[in-house]
Short mmCIF file of C-alpha atoms in Angstrom, two decimals:
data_model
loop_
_atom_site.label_atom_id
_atom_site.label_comp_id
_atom_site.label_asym_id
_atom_site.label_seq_id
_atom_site.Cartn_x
_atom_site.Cartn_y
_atom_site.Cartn_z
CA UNK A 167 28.54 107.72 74.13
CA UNK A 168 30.38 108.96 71.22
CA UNK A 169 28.06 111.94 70.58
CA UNK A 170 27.45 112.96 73.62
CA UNK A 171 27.88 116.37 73.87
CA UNK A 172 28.83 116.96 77.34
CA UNK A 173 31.87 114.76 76.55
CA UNK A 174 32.31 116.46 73.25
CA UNK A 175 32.75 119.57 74.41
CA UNK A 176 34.71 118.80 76.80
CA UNK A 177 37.21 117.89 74.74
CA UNK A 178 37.05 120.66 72.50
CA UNK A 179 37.94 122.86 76.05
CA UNK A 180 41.08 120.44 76.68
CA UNK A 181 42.00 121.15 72.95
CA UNK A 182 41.58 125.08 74.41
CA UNK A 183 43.99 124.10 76.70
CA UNK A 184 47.00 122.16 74.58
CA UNK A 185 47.05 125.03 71.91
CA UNK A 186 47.48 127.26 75.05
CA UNK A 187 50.30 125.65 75.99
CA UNK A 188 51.66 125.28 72.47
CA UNK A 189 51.21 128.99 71.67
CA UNK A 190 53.06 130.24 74.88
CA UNK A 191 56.09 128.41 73.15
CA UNK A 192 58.23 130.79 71.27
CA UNK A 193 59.94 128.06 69.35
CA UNK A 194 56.06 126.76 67.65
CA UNK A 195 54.43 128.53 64.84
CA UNK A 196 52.24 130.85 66.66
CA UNK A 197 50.28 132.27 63.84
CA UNK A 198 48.82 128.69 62.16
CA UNK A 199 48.26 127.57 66.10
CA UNK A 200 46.75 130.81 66.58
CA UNK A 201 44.48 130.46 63.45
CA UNK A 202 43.38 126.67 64.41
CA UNK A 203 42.37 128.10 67.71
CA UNK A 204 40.27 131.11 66.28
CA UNK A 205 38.76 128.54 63.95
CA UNK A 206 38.44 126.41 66.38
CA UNK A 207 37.30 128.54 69.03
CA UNK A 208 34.66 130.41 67.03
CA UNK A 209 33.09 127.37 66.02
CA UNK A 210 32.90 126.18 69.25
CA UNK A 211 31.01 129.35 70.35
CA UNK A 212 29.11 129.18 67.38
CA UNK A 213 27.87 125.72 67.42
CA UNK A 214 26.69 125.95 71.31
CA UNK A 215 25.16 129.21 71.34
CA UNK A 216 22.63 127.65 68.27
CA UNK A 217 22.21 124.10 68.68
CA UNK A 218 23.61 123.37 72.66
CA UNK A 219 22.35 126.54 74.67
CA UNK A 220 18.89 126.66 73.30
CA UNK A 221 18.27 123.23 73.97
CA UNK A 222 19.85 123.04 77.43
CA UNK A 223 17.48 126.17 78.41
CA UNK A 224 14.39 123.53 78.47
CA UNK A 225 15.46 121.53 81.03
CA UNK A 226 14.52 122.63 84.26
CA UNK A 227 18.03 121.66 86.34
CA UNK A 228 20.26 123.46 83.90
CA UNK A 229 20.18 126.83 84.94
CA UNK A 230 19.22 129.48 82.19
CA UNK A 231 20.79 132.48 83.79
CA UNK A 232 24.14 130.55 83.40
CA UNK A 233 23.36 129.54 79.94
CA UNK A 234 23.12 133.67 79.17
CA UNK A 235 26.27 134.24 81.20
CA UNK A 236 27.90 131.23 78.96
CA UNK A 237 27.44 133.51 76.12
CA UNK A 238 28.15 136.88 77.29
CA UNK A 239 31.21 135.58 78.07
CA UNK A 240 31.84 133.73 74.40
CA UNK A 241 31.33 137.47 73.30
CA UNK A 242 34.18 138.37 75.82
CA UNK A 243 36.65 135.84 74.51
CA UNK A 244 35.77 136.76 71.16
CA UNK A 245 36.94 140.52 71.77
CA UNK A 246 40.04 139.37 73.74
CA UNK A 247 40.83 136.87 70.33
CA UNK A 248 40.49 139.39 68.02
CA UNK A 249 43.08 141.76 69.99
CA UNK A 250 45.59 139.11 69.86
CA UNK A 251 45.13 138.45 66.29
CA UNK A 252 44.94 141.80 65.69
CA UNK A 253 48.89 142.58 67.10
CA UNK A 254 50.83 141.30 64.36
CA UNK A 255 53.95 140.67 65.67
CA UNK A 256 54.40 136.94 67.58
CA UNK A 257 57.27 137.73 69.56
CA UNK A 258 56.21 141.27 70.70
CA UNK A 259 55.29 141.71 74.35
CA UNK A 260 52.25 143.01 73.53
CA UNK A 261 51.14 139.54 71.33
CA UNK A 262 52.53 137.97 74.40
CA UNK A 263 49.90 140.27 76.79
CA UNK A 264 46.87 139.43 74.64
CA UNK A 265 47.76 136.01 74.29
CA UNK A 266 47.37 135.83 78.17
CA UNK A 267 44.15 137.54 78.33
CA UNK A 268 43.14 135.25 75.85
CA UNK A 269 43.43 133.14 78.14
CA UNK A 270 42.71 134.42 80.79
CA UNK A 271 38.71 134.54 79.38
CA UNK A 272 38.72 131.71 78.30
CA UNK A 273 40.02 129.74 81.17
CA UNK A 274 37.37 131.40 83.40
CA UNK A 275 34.34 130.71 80.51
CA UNK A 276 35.68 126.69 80.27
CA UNK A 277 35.89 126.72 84.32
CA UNK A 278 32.76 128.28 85.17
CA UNK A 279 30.81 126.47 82.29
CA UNK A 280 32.47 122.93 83.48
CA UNK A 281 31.00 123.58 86.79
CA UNK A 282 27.36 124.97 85.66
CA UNK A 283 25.90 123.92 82.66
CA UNK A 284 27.83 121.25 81.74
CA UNK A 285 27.70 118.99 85.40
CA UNK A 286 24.28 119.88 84.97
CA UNK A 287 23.61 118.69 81.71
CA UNK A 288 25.27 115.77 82.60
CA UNK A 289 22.55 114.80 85.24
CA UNK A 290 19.67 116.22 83.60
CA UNK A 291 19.62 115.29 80.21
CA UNK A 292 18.89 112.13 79.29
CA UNK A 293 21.83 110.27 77.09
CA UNK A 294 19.66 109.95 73.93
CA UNK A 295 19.06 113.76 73.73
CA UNK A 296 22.99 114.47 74.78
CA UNK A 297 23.78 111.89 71.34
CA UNK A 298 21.08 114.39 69.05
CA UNK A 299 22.87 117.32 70.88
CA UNK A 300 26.37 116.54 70.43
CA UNK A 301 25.19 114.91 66.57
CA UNK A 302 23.89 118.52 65.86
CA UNK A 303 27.02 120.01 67.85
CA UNK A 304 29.74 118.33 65.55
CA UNK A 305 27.94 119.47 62.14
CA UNK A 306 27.54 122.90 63.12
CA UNK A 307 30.70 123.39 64.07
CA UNK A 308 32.16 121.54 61.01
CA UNK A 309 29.97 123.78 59.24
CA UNK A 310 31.50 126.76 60.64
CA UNK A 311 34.71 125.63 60.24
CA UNK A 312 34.02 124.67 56.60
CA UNK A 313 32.91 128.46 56.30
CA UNK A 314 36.25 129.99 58.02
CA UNK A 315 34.82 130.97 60.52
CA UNK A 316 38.06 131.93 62.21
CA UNK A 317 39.08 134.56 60.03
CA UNK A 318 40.34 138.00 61.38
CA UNK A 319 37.16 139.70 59.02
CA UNK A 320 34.71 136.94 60.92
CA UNK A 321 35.67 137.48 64.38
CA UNK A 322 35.56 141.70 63.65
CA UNK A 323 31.79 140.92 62.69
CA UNK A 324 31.33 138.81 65.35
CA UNK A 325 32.63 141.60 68.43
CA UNK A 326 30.71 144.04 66.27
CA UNK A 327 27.62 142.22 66.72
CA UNK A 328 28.18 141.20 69.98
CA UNK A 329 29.48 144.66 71.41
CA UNK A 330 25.80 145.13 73.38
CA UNK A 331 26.54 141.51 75.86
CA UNK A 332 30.37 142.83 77.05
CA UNK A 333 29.42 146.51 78.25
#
């Protein structure tokens, strides 16, 4: 199915995973891939941790403690994205450092939540409920994006807020 969200988020993760590759490239434009992946990236979080993980926490074969762990660690990629848009300077070592703690997190996140919640969502839920999933999925994270939700000021707030799930 189109909408299913399983499948949708998936490929938001392989997206993860191209603009990875893309921003290890000196030779790209690092700072507009590194703002569609905050955007992106943020949304992402954004739209799962309200419309995806909630829902997913009813079923009784998707396990709730990794649902939590899911976003403790969307709170840990959020802190390790705002370092690396917080250096400045593409071609420094440092921007180069962050870039690879970036990801780093968010490998491990995509890996662990591949294996979880996601293979388990993908047996447990039943396809018409993965279509209203990924339907609400796909506007809240268009909605986020519509709201730039990748900005350096957004993803501040966000570690701010989040500061309690990473200690």
């Amino acid at each position: 199915m189109a909408n299913d969200v399983v499948e949708l988020i998936l490929a938001d993760h392989r997206r993860f995973e191209d603009l990875f590759r893309d921003l290890r490239n000196r030779d790209n434009d690092r700072e507009k891939l590194l703002a569609e992946l905050a955007a992106l990236l943020v949304a992402h979080a954004e739209a799962e941790e309200s419309e995806v993980y909630p829902a997913l926490k009813r079923f009784k074969n998707v396990d709730d403690h990794e649902v939590e762990h899911g976003a403790e660690e969307h709170a840990e990629g959020h802190q390790a994205l705002l370092a690396l848009m917080e250096v400045g300077d593409t071609s420094s070592e440092e921007w180069e450092d962050k870039l690879e703690e970036l990801v780093e997190a968010l490998n491990h996140h995509v890996d662990e939540e591949e294996r979880t919640i996601l293979n388990d969502a993908r047996d447990s839920v039943p396809e018409q409920r993965k279509a209203e999933l990924g339907a609400n999925f796909v506007r809240v994270r268009q909605e986020r994006l519509d709201a730039d939700c990748g900005s350096v000021d957004h993803v501040r707030q966000l570690v701010k807020a989040t500061e309690h799930r990473v200690d």
